[in-house]
PDB file of C-alpha atoms and ligand atoms in Angstrom:
ATOM      1  CA  UNK A   1     -15.814  52.042 -61.528  1.00  0.00           C
ATOM      2  CA  UNK A   2     -14.941  48.604 -62.868  1.00  0.00           C
ATOM      3  CA  UNK A   3     -17.828  46.178 -62.758  1.00  0.00           C
ATOM      4  CA  UNK A   4     -16.257  43.037 -61.230  1.00  0.00           C
ATOM      5  CA  UNK A   5     -15.038  45.186 -58.338  1.00  0.00           C
ATOM      6  CA  UNK A   6     -18.537  46.639 -57.957  1.00  0.00           C
ATOM      7  CA  UNK A   7     -20.251  43.279 -57.977  1.00  0.00           C
ATOM      8  CA  UNK A   8     -17.868  41.979 -55.334  1.00  0.00           C
ATOM      9  CA  UNK A   9     -18.732  44.992 -53.185  1.00  0.00           C
ATOM     10  CA  UNK A  10     -22.403  44.650 -53.972  1.00  0.00           C
ATOM     11  CA  UNK A  11     -22.780  40.988 -53.176  1.00  0.00           C
ATOM     12  CA  UNK A  12     -20.024  40.019 -50.722  1.00  0.00           C
ATOM     13  CA  UNK A  13     -18.704  42.952 -48.739  1.00  0.00           C
ATOM     14  CA  UNK A  14     -21.484  45.535 -48.478  1.00  0.00           C
ATOM     15  CA  UNK A  15     -24.849  44.203 -49.604  1.00  0.00           C
ATOM     16  CA  UNK A  16     -26.832  46.931 -47.822  1.00  0.00           C
ATOM     17  CA  UNK A  17     -26.350  50.446 -49.186  1.00  0.00           C
ATOM     18  CA  UNK A  18     -25.835  52.915 -46.312  1.00  0.00           C
ATOM     19  CA  UNK A  19     -28.730  55.250 -45.447  1.00  0.00           C
ATOM     20  CA  UNK A  20     -27.699  58.845 -44.763  1.00  0.00           C
ATOM     21  CA  UNK A  21     -29.466  61.533 -42.744  1.00  0.00           C
ATOM     22  CA  UNK A  22     -29.787  65.334 -43.076  1.00  0.00           C
ATOM     23  CA  UNK A  23     -26.120  65.976 -42.215  1.00  0.00           C
ATOM     24  CA  UNK A  24     -25.148  63.601 -45.038  1.00  0.00           C
ATOM     25  CA  UNK A  25     -27.319  65.532 -47.489  1.00  0.00           C
ATOM     26  CA  UNK A  26     -25.724  68.802 -46.274  1.00  0.00           C
ATOM     27  CA  UNK A  27     -22.214  67.376 -46.712  1.00  0.00           C
ATOM     28  CA  UNK A  28     -23.008  66.007 -50.182  1.00  0.00           C
ATOM     29  CA  UNK A  29     -24.539  69.328 -51.293  1.00  0.00           C
ATOM     30  CA  UNK A  30     -21.304  71.109 -50.404  1.00  0.00           C
ATOM     31  CA  UNK A  31     -19.002  68.479 -51.942  1.00  0.00           C
ATOM     32  CA  UNK A  32     -21.208  68.211 -55.029  1.00  0.00           C
ATOM     33  CA  UNK A  33     -21.335  71.972 -55.551  1.00  0.00           C
ATOM     34  CA  UNK A  34     -17.549  72.275 -55.303  1.00  0.00           C
ATOM     35  CA  UNK A  35     -17.100  69.416 -57.777  1.00  0.00           C
ATOM     36  CA  UNK A  36     -19.508  71.136 -60.196  1.00  0.00           C
ATOM     37  CA  UNK A  37     -17.598  74.418 -59.833  1.00  0.00           C
ATOM     38  CA  UNK A  38     -14.355  72.591 -60.647  1.00  0.00           C
ATOM     39  CA  UNK A  39     -15.971  71.166 -63.795  1.00  0.00           C
ATOM     40  CA  UNK A  40     -17.209  74.642 -64.806  1.00  0.00           C
ATOM     41  CA  UNK A  41     -13.595  75.825 -64.592  1.00  0.00           C
ATOM     42  CA  UNK A  42     -12.302  72.823 -66.573  1.00  0.00           C
ATOM     43  CA  UNK A  43     -14.997  73.179 -69.261  1.00  0.00           C
ATOM     44  CA  UNK A  44     -14.036  76.827 -69.783  1.00  0.00           C
ATOM     45  CA  UNK A  45     -10.319  75.961 -69.932  1.00  0.00           C
ATOM     46  CA  UNK A  46     -10.746  73.226 -72.571  1.00  0.00           C
ATOM     47  CA  UNK A  47      -9.453  74.647 -75.886  1.00  0.00           C
ATOM     48  CA  UNK A  48      -7.384  73.447 -78.842  1.00  0.00           C
ATOM     49  CA  UNK A  49      -3.690  73.368 -77.853  1.00  0.00           C
ATOM     50  CA  UNK A  50      -4.334  72.934 -74.126  1.00  0.00           C
ATOM     51  CA  UNK A  51      -2.860  69.750 -72.624  1.00  0.00           C
ATOM     52  CA  UNK A  52      -4.856  67.448 -70.371  1.00  0.00           C
ATOM     53  CA  UNK A  53      -1.955  67.762 -67.912  1.00  0.00           C
ATOM     54  CA  UNK A  54      -2.660  71.514 -67.707  1.00  0.00           C
ATOM     55  CA  UNK A  55      -6.329  70.725 -66.952  1.00  0.00           C
ATOM     56  CA  UNK A  56      -5.223  68.253 -64.278  1.00  0.00           C
ATOM     57  CA  UNK A  57      -3.002  70.893 -62.659  1.00  0.00           C
ATOM     58  CA  UNK A  58      -5.893  73.377 -62.698  1.00  0.00           C
ATOM     59  CA  UNK A  59      -8.126  70.807 -60.985  1.00  0.00           C
ATOM     60  CA  UNK A  60      -5.515  69.985 -58.337  1.00  0.00           C
ATOM     61  CA  UNK A  61      -4.934  73.665 -57.552  1.00  0.00           C
ATOM     62  CA  UNK A  62      -8.689  74.322 -57.403  1.00  0.00           C
ATOM     63  CA  UNK A  63      -9.053  71.479 -54.891  1.00  0.00           C
ATOM     64  CA  UNK A  64      -6.171  72.782 -52.741  1.00  0.00           C
ATOM     65  CA  UNK A  65      -7.529  76.348 -52.822  1.00  0.00           C
ATOM     66  CA  UNK A  66     -10.914  75.132 -51.557  1.00  0.00           C
ATOM     67  CA  UNK A  67      -9.843  72.763 -48.768  1.00  0.00           C
ATOM     68  CA  UNK A  68     -10.712  69.699 -50.838  1.00  0.00           C
ATOM     69  CA  UNK A  69      -8.798  66.644 -52.086  1.00  0.00           C
ATOM     70  CA  UNK A  70      -9.162  64.861 -55.462  1.00  0.00           C
ATOM     71  CA  UNK A  71     -10.337  61.303 -54.704  1.00  0.00           C
ATOM     72  CA  UNK A  72      -8.680  59.742 -57.770  1.00  0.00           C
ATOM     73  CA  UNK A  73      -5.153  60.948 -56.822  1.00  0.00           C
ATOM     74  CA  UNK A  74      -3.178  57.834 -55.752  1.00  0.00           C
ATOM     75  CA  UNK A  75      -6.425  55.836 -55.654  1.00  0.00           C
ATOM     76  CA  UNK A  76      -5.292  52.241 -56.419  1.00  0.00           C
ATOM     77  CA  UNK A  77      -2.165  53.813 -57.875  1.00  0.00           C
ATOM     78  CA  UNK A  78      -3.976  56.206 -60.246  1.00  0.00           C
ATOM     79  CA  UNK A  79      -1.510  59.084 -60.739  1.00  0.00           C
ATOM     80  CA  UNK A  80      -3.720  62.158 -61.396  1.00  0.00           C
ATOM     81  CA  UNK A  81      -6.487  64.368 -59.981  1.00  0.00           C
ATOM     82  CA  UNK A  82      -8.883  63.936 -62.931  1.00  0.00           C
ATOM     83  CA  UNK A  83      -9.586  61.525 -65.776  1.00  0.00           C
ATOM     84  CA  UNK A  84      -9.515  62.930 -69.315  1.00  0.00           C
ATOM     85  CA  UNK A  85     -11.012  60.525 -71.860  1.00  0.00           C
ATOM     86  CA  UNK A  86     -10.691  61.653 -75.469  1.00  0.00           C
ATOM     87  CA  UNK A  87     -12.747  60.411 -78.471  1.00  0.00           C
ATOM     88  CA  UNK A  88     -12.669  56.575 -78.438  1.00  0.00           C
ATOM     89  CA  UNK A  89     -11.412  56.487 -74.837  1.00  0.00           C
ATOM     90  CA  UNK A  90     -14.365  55.249 -72.744  1.00  0.00           C
ATOM     91  CA  UNK A  91     -13.072  56.271 -69.296  1.00  0.00           C
ATOM     92  CA  UNK A  92     -10.019  56.578 -67.009  1.00  0.00           C
ATOM     93  CA  UNK A  93      -7.862  58.379 -69.602  1.00  0.00           C
ATOM     94  CA  UNK A  94      -4.740  59.668 -67.804  1.00  0.00           C
ATOM     95  CA  UNK A  95      -3.851  63.357 -68.329  1.00  0.00           C
ATOM     96  CA  UNK A  96      -0.653  63.818 -70.362  1.00  0.00           C
ATOM     97  CA  UNK A  97       1.348  66.456 -72.247  1.00  0.00           C
ATOM     98  CA  UNK A  98      -0.334  65.988 -75.645  1.00  0.00           C
ATOM     99  CA  UNK A  99      -2.228  69.101 -76.764  1.00  0.00           C
ATOM    100  CA  UNK A 100      -5.981  68.733 -77.387  1.00  0.00           C
ATOM    101  CA  UNK A 101      -6.913  69.041 -81.052  1.00  0.00           C
ATOM    102  CA  UNK A 102      -9.785  70.902 -82.713  1.00  0.00           C
ATOM    103  CA  UNK A 103     -12.680  68.447 -83.158  1.00  0.00           C
ATOM    104  CA  UNK A 104     -11.841  66.222 -80.166  1.00  0.00           C
ATOM    105  CA  UNK A 105     -14.500  65.415 -77.606  1.00  0.00           C
ATOM    106  CA  UNK A 106     -13.162  64.889 -74.085  1.00  0.00           C
ATOM    107  CA  UNK A 107     -14.766  63.619 -70.899  1.00  0.00           C
ATOM    108  CA  UNK A 108     -13.583  65.478 -67.790  1.00  0.00           C
ATOM    109  CA  UNK A 109     -14.151  63.370 -64.653  1.00  0.00           C
ATOM    110  CA  UNK A 110     -13.451  64.617 -61.131  1.00  0.00           C
ATOM    111  CA  UNK A 111     -14.369  63.526 -57.619  1.00  0.00           C
ATOM    112  CA  UNK A 112     -13.637  66.040 -54.838  1.00  0.00           C
ATOM    113  CA  UNK A 113     -13.607  65.087 -51.159  1.00  0.00           C
ATOM    114  CA  UNK A 114     -14.801  67.967 -48.961  1.00  0.00           C
ATOM    115  CA  UNK A 115     -15.080  67.488 -45.177  1.00  0.00           C
ATOM    116  CA  UNK A 116     -15.029  63.736 -45.828  1.00  0.00           C
ATOM    117  CA  UNK A 117     -17.894  63.736 -48.371  1.00  0.00           C
ATOM    118  CA  UNK A 118     -17.392  62.695 -52.016  1.00  0.00           C
ATOM    119  CA  UNK A 119     -18.843  64.602 -54.982  1.00  0.00           C
ATOM    120  CA  UNK A 120     -18.274  62.712 -58.236  1.00  0.00           C
ATOM    121  CA  UNK A 121     -19.200  64.126 -61.633  1.00  0.00           C
ATOM    122  CA  UNK A 122     -18.136  64.184 -65.255  1.00  0.00           C
ATOM    123  CA  UNK A 123     -19.084  66.044 -68.405  1.00  0.00           C
ATOM    124  CA  UNK A 124     -18.113  66.115 -72.065  1.00  0.00           C
ATOM    125  CA  UNK A 125     -16.271  69.165 -73.417  1.00  0.00           C
ATOM    126  CA  UNK A 126     -15.801  70.106 -77.079  1.00  0.00           C
ATOM    127  CA  UNK A 127     -12.357  71.089 -78.286  1.00  0.00           C
ATOM    128  CA  UNK A 128     -13.220  73.918 -80.665  1.00  0.00           C
ATOM    129  CA  UNK A 129     -15.821  72.852 -83.194  1.00  0.00           C
ATOM    130  CA  UNK A 130     -16.625  69.124 -83.238  1.00  0.00           C
ATOM    131  CA  UNK A 131     -18.193  67.012 -86.021  1.00  0.00           C
ATOM    132  CA  UNK A 132     -21.962  66.575 -86.051  1.00  0.00           C
ATOM    133  CA  UNK A 133     -21.826  62.841 -85.203  1.00  0.00           C
ATOM    134  CA  UNK A 134     -19.689  63.523 -82.118  1.00  0.00           C
ATOM    135  CA  UNK A 135     -22.079  66.275 -81.054  1.00  0.00           C
ATOM    136  CA  UNK A 136     -25.024  63.911 -81.529  1.00  0.00           C
ATOM    137  CA  UNK A 137     -23.357  61.243 -79.339  1.00  0.00           C
ATOM    138  CA  UNK A 138     -22.736  63.758 -76.550  1.00  0.00           C
ATOM    139  CA  UNK A 139     -26.345  64.994 -76.704  1.00  0.00           C
ATOM    140  CA  UNK A 140     -27.692  61.429 -76.563  1.00  0.00           C
ATOM    141  CA  UNK A 141     -25.413  60.581 -73.631  1.00  0.00           C
ATOM    142  CA  UNK A 142     -26.478  63.646 -71.622  1.00  0.00           C
ATOM    143  CA  UNK A 143     -30.125  62.822 -72.270  1.00  0.00           C
ATOM    144  CA  UNK A 144     -29.445  59.200 -71.231  1.00  0.00           C
ATOM    145  CA  UNK A 145     -27.938  60.398 -67.921  1.00  0.00           C
ATOM    146  CA  UNK A 146     -30.895  62.665 -67.187  1.00  0.00           C
ATOM    147  CA  UNK A 147     -33.436  59.944 -68.034  1.00  0.00           C
ATOM    148  CA  UNK A 148     -31.567  57.585 -65.708  1.00  0.00           C
ATOM    149  CA  UNK A 149     -31.568  60.155 -62.882  1.00  0.00           C
ATOM    150  CA  UNK A 150     -35.273  60.899 -63.420  1.00  0.00           C
ATOM    151  CA  UNK A 151     -36.038  57.194 -62.906  1.00  0.00           C
ATOM    152  CA  UNK A 152     -34.856  57.380 -59.265  1.00  0.00           C
ATOM    153  CA  UNK A 153     -37.599  57.429 -56.596  1.00  0.00           C
ATOM    154  CA  UNK A 154     -38.562  55.419 -53.508  1.00  0.00           C
ATOM    155  CA  UNK A 155     -40.611  52.379 -54.496  1.00  0.00           C
ATOM    156  CA  UNK A 156     -38.428  51.789 -57.550  1.00  0.00           C
ATOM    157  CA  UNK A 157     -35.124  49.954 -57.893  1.00  0.00           C
ATOM    158  CA  UNK A 158     -31.755  50.226 -59.613  1.00  0.00           C
ATOM    159  CA  UNK A 159     -32.926  48.478 -62.782  1.00  0.00           C
ATOM    160  CA  UNK A 160     -35.266  51.453 -63.404  1.00  0.00           C
ATOM    161  CA  UNK A 161     -32.107  53.467 -64.133  1.00  0.00           C
ATOM    162  CA  UNK A 162     -30.664  50.813 -66.437  1.00  0.00           C
ATOM    163  CA  UNK A 163     -33.968  50.423 -68.273  1.00  0.00           C
ATOM    164  CA  UNK A 164     -34.372  54.169 -68.852  1.00  0.00           C
ATOM    165  CA  UNK A 165     -30.812  54.531 -70.158  1.00  0.00           C
ATOM    166  CA  UNK A 166     -30.609  51.354 -72.244  1.00  0.00           C
ATOM    167  CA  UNK A 167     -34.025  51.798 -73.899  1.00  0.00           C
ATOM    168  CA  UNK A 168     -33.235  55.356 -74.897  1.00  0.00           C
ATOM    169  CA  UNK A 169     -29.603  54.814 -76.035  1.00  0.00           C
ATOM    170  CA  UNK A 170     -30.444  51.749 -78.117  1.00  0.00           C
ATOM    171  CA  UNK A 171     -33.445  53.519 -79.689  1.00  0.00           C
ATOM    172  CA  UNK A 172     -30.859  56.044 -80.940  1.00  0.00           C
ATOM    173  CA  UNK A 173     -28.734  53.178 -82.394  1.00  0.00           C
ATOM    174  CA  UNK A 174     -26.028  53.619 -79.750  1.00  0.00           C
ATOM    175  CA  UNK A 175     -24.750  51.042 -77.237  1.00  0.00           C
ATOM    176  CA  UNK A 176     -24.341  51.023 -73.446  1.00  0.00           C
ATOM    177  CA  UNK A 177     -20.937  50.049 -71.989  1.00  0.00           C
ATOM    178  CA  UNK A 178     -21.257  47.049 -69.614  1.00  0.00           C
ATOM    179  CA  UNK A 179     -17.767  46.910 -68.064  1.00  0.00           C
ATOM    180  CA  UNK A 180     -18.043  50.077 -65.944  1.00  0.00           C
ATOM    181  CA  UNK A 181     -20.865  51.188 -63.698  1.00  0.00           C
ATOM    182  CA  UNK A 182     -22.036  53.782 -61.207  1.00  0.00           C
ATOM    183  CA  UNK A 183     -21.602  53.266 -57.476  1.00  0.00           C
ATOM    184  CA  UNK A 184     -22.746  54.240 -54.036  1.00  0.00           C
ATOM    185  CA  UNK A 185     -20.611  56.915 -52.342  1.00  0.00           C
ATOM    186  CA  UNK A 186     -20.661  59.275 -49.396  1.00  0.00           C
ATOM    187  CA  UNK A 187     -17.870  59.120 -46.854  1.00  0.00           C
ATOM    188  CA  UNK A 188     -16.251  56.498 -49.119  1.00  0.00           C
ATOM    189  CA  UNK A 189     -15.528  56.762 -52.864  1.00  0.00           C
ATOM    190  CA  UNK A 190     -17.040  53.438 -53.918  1.00  0.00           C
ATOM    191  CA  UNK A 191     -19.816  51.793 -51.910  1.00  0.00           C
ATOM    192  CA  UNK A 192     -23.019  49.793 -52.474  1.00  0.00           C
ATOM    193  CA  UNK A 193     -25.215  49.893 -54.493  1.00  0.00           C
ATOM    194  CA  UNK A 194     -23.749  49.182 -57.916  1.00  0.00           C
ATOM    195  CA  UNK A 195     -25.554  51.184 -60.592  1.00  0.00           C
ATOM    196  CA  UNK A 196     -25.685  49.352 -63.919  1.00  0.00           C
ATOM    197  CA  UNK A 197     -26.654  51.411 -66.965  1.00  0.00           C
ATOM    198  CA  UNK A 198     -28.487  48.488 -68.595  1.00  0.00           C
ATOM    199  CA  UNK A 199     -31.090  46.001 -67.346  1.00  0.00           C
ATOM    200  CA  UNK A 200     -29.674  43.047 -65.382  1.00  0.00           C
ATOM    201  CA  UNK A 201     -32.405  40.837 -63.904  1.00  0.00           C
ATOM    202  CA  UNK A 202     -29.969  39.163 -61.479  1.00  0.00           C
ATOM    203  CA  UNK A 203     -29.025  42.425 -59.736  1.00  0.00           C
ATOM    204  CA  UNK A 204     -31.705  44.849 -58.529  1.00  0.00           C
ATOM    205  CA  UNK A 205     -31.544  46.979 -55.363  1.00  0.00           C
ATOM    206  CA  UNK A 206     -34.652  48.838 -54.078  1.00  0.00           C
ATOM    207  CA  UNK A 207     -34.291  52.616 -53.742  1.00  0.00           C
ATOM    208  CA  UNK A 208     -34.598  53.979 -50.196  1.00  0.00           C
ATOM    209  CA  UNK A 209     -34.485  57.627 -49.037  1.00  0.00           C
ATOM    210  CA  UNK A 210     -30.965  58.476 -47.855  1.00  0.00           C
ATOM    211  CA  UNK A 211     -29.062  56.394 -50.418  1.00  0.00           C
ATOM    212  CA  UNK A 212     -26.322  58.256 -52.313  1.00  0.00           C
ATOM    213  CA  UNK A 213     -24.896  57.020 -55.636  1.00  0.00           C
ATOM    214  CA  UNK A 214     -23.589  58.059 -59.036  1.00  0.00           C
ATOM    215  CA  UNK A 215     -25.274  57.613 -62.394  1.00  0.00           C
ATOM    216  CA  UNK A 216     -22.548  57.704 -65.076  1.00  0.00           C
ATOM    217  CA  UNK A 217     -23.513  56.046 -68.375  1.00  0.00           C
ATOM    218  CA  UNK A 218     -20.847  55.477 -71.028  1.00  0.00           C
ATOM    219  CA  UNK A 219     -22.471  55.361 -74.480  1.00  0.00           C
ATOM    220  CA  UNK A 220     -20.729  54.263 -77.699  1.00  0.00           C
ATOM    221  CA  UNK A 221     -21.543  55.026 -81.339  1.00  0.00           C
ATOM    222  CA  UNK A 222     -20.446  51.463 -82.196  1.00  0.00           C
ATOM    223  CA  UNK A 223     -20.307  48.211 -80.228  1.00  0.00           C
ATOM    224  CA  UNK A 224     -20.280  48.163 -76.393  1.00  0.00           C
ATOM    225  CA  UNK A 225     -17.040  46.162 -75.979  1.00  0.00           C
ATOM    226  CA  UNK A 226     -14.058  47.881 -74.344  1.00  0.00           C
ATOM    227  CA  UNK A 227     -10.442  46.959 -73.604  1.00  0.00           C
ATOM    228  CA  UNK A 228      -7.992  48.409 -71.096  1.00  0.00           C
ATOM    229  CA  UNK A 229      -4.622  49.555 -72.459  1.00  0.00           C
ATOM    230  CA  UNK A 230      -1.190  48.547 -71.119  1.00  0.00           C
ATOM    231  CA  UNK A 231      -1.104  51.434 -68.618  1.00  0.00           C
ATOM    232  CA  UNK A 232      -3.727  49.471 -66.641  1.00  0.00           C
ATOM    233  CA  UNK A 233      -6.253  52.347 -66.706  1.00  0.00           C
ATOM    234  CA  UNK A 234      -7.156  53.749 -70.137  1.00  0.00           C
ATOM    235  CA  UNK A 235     -10.305  51.974 -71.385  1.00  0.00           C
ATOM    236  CA  UNK A 236     -11.029  52.266 -75.128  1.00  0.00           C
ATOM    237  CA  UNK A 237     -13.742  50.958 -77.434  1.00  0.00           C
ATOM    238  CA  UNK A 238     -12.579  47.737 -79.115  1.00  0.00           C
ATOM    239  CA  UNK A 239     -13.981  48.925 -82.457  1.00  0.00           C
ATOM    240  CA  UNK A 240     -12.430  52.402 -81.913  1.00  0.00           C
ATOM    241  CA  UNK A 241     -15.871  54.021 -82.199  1.00  0.00           C
ATOM    242  CA  UNK A 242     -16.500  57.291 -80.342  1.00  0.00           C
ATOM    243  CA  UNK A 243     -17.584  57.064 -76.702  1.00  0.00           C
ATOM    244  CA  UNK A 244     -19.144  59.674 -74.399  1.00  0.00           C
ATOM    245  CA  UNK A 245     -20.032  59.844 -70.687  1.00  0.00           C
ATOM    246  CA  UNK A 246     -21.808  62.164 -68.252  1.00  0.00           C
ATOM    247  CA  UNK A 247     -21.994  61.633 -64.498  1.00  0.00           C
ATOM    248  CA  UNK A 248     -23.975  63.085 -61.598  1.00  0.00           C
ATOM    249  CA  UNK A 249     -23.925  62.279 -57.883  1.00  0.00           C
ATOM    250  CA  UNK A 250     -27.484  61.995 -56.542  1.00  0.00           C
ATOM    251  CA  UNK A 251     -29.378  61.232 -53.343  1.00  0.00           C
ATOM    252  CA  UNK A 252     -32.719  59.441 -52.980  1.00  0.00           C
ATOM    253  CA  UNK A 253     -35.248  61.703 -51.192  1.00  0.00           C
ATOM    254  CA  UNK A 254     -38.671  60.901 -49.675  1.00  0.00           C
ATOM    255  CA  UNK A 255     -40.346  61.820 -52.959  1.00  0.00           C
ATOM    256  CA  UNK A 256     -37.721  61.406 -55.682  1.00  0.00           C
ATOM    257  CA  UNK A 257     -34.130  62.415 -56.260  1.00  0.00           C
ATOM    258  CA  UNK A 258     -31.761  65.308 -55.515  1.00  0.00           C
ATOM    259  CA  UNK A 259     -28.820  66.033 -57.844  1.00  0.00           C
ATOM    260  CA  UNK A 260     -25.784  67.189 -55.856  1.00  0.00           C
ATOM    261  CA  UNK A 261     -23.554  68.128 -58.816  1.00  0.00           C
ATOM    262  CA  UNK A 262     -25.606  70.768 -60.684  1.00  0.00           C
ATOM    263  CA  UNK A 263     -23.412  73.266 -62.593  1.00  0.00           C
ATOM    264  CA  UNK A 264     -23.690  76.747 -61.001  1.00  0.00           C
ATOM    265  CA  UNK A 265     -22.997  78.209 -64.462  1.00  0.00           C
ATOM    266  CA  UNK A 266     -25.368  75.895 -66.330  1.00  0.00           C
ATOM    267  CA  UNK A 267     -22.446  74.391 -68.267  1.00  0.00           C
ATOM    268  CA  UNK A 268     -23.745  70.824 -68.281  1.00  0.00           C
ATOM    269  CA  UNK A 269     -23.674  70.310 -72.024  1.00  0.00           C
ATOM    270  CA  UNK A 270     -20.959  71.558 -74.341  1.00  0.00           C
ATOM    271  CA  UNK A 271     -21.869  73.760 -77.327  1.00  0.00           C
ATOM    272  CA  UNK A 272     -20.245  74.133 -80.719  1.00  0.00           C
ATOM    273  CA  UNK A 273     -18.916  77.659 -81.313  1.00  0.00           C
ATOM    274  CA  UNK A 274     -21.395  79.670 -83.428  1.00  0.00           C
ATOM    275  CA  UNK A 275     -20.671  79.168 -87.127  1.00  0.00           C
TER     276      UNK A 275
HETATM  277  N1  LIG B   1     -15.920  58.279 -61.869  1.00  0.00           N
HETATM  278  C1  LIG B   1     -14.961  57.214 -62.032  1.00  0.00           C
HETATM  279  C2  LIG B   1     -15.300  56.080 -61.098  1.00  0.00           C
HETATM  280  O1  LIG B   1     -15.982  56.293 -60.147  1.00  0.00           O
HETATM  281  C3  LIG B   1     -13.589  57.775 -61.792  1.00  0.00           C
HETATM  282  C4  LIG B   1     -12.556  56.791 -61.403  1.00  0.00           C
HETATM  283  S1  LIG B   1     -11.122  57.609 -60.953  1.00  0.00           S
HETATM  284  C5  LIG B   1      -9.872  56.454 -61.075  1.00  0.00           C
HETATM  285  O2  LIG B   1     -14.923  54.948 -61.327  1.00  0.00           O
HETATM  286  F1  LIG B   1      -8.962  56.821 -60.250  1.00  0.00           F
HETATM  287  F2  LIG B   1     -10.319  55.264 -60.742  1.00  0.00           F
HETATM  288  F3  LIG B   1      -9.466  56.453 -62.309  1.00  0.00           F
HETATM  289 CO1  LIG B   2     -17.815  57.641 -60.355  1.00  0.00          CO
END
């Protein structure tokens, strides 16, 4: 989500992140699993020549077939069921009728609402065989997500996530996008706390068991600056460098963290076709 919106939610409207009980965890497990299954389907369907509109249709039909609804559809006027962000698009790319091209990397982002609970996740997919530097960026971004998730446990606070991600990404000579962040969710799509993917001393929320939120770092090969195109959604890197993103929905447990959006097929990271 966009950061100004998040900060407004974080500081003015909903300073206290909601604490959920066992029925919340049950609901999030089901919504998260369905979201992960949808991404498995989308990952397998991503091929050269396929349009992002075709992927969007697949996602919409999957949601309808499983009694779910795509949270992004008509959200603040967003027209589609998924976001498809290709190459230098950072996030919120709108599916269209242009065929994917061999060598593209594309982020597939979907949030499914099941029985009122939101499961939000995104992964990178390779379109055919992708260049080594694009592959490297995707690997670094997945590792950054998992380091951020691993930093979640009671006694810590949201800056532990930002520190883990920023330290690692910058050590790999990549940059962390500042303008978009993770967010609390549950029965609503965007809630407190805001999850920044870099360290921000002025905003730090303690982790408590029962909090649900996303971790969704956007990592660039070049500079962190982004701009939003005239459609009001598509965010691109200002320097047109490649950008990647992975996202999980997680819950804080008594001892650590539970990931709700694990891929049943183990398709978290894309792979280049064997040479
Ligand atoms: N995972 C993104 C977010 O939470 C997806 C946004 S969907 C859109 O911000 F509708 F806002 F584009
Ligand atoms: Co999200």
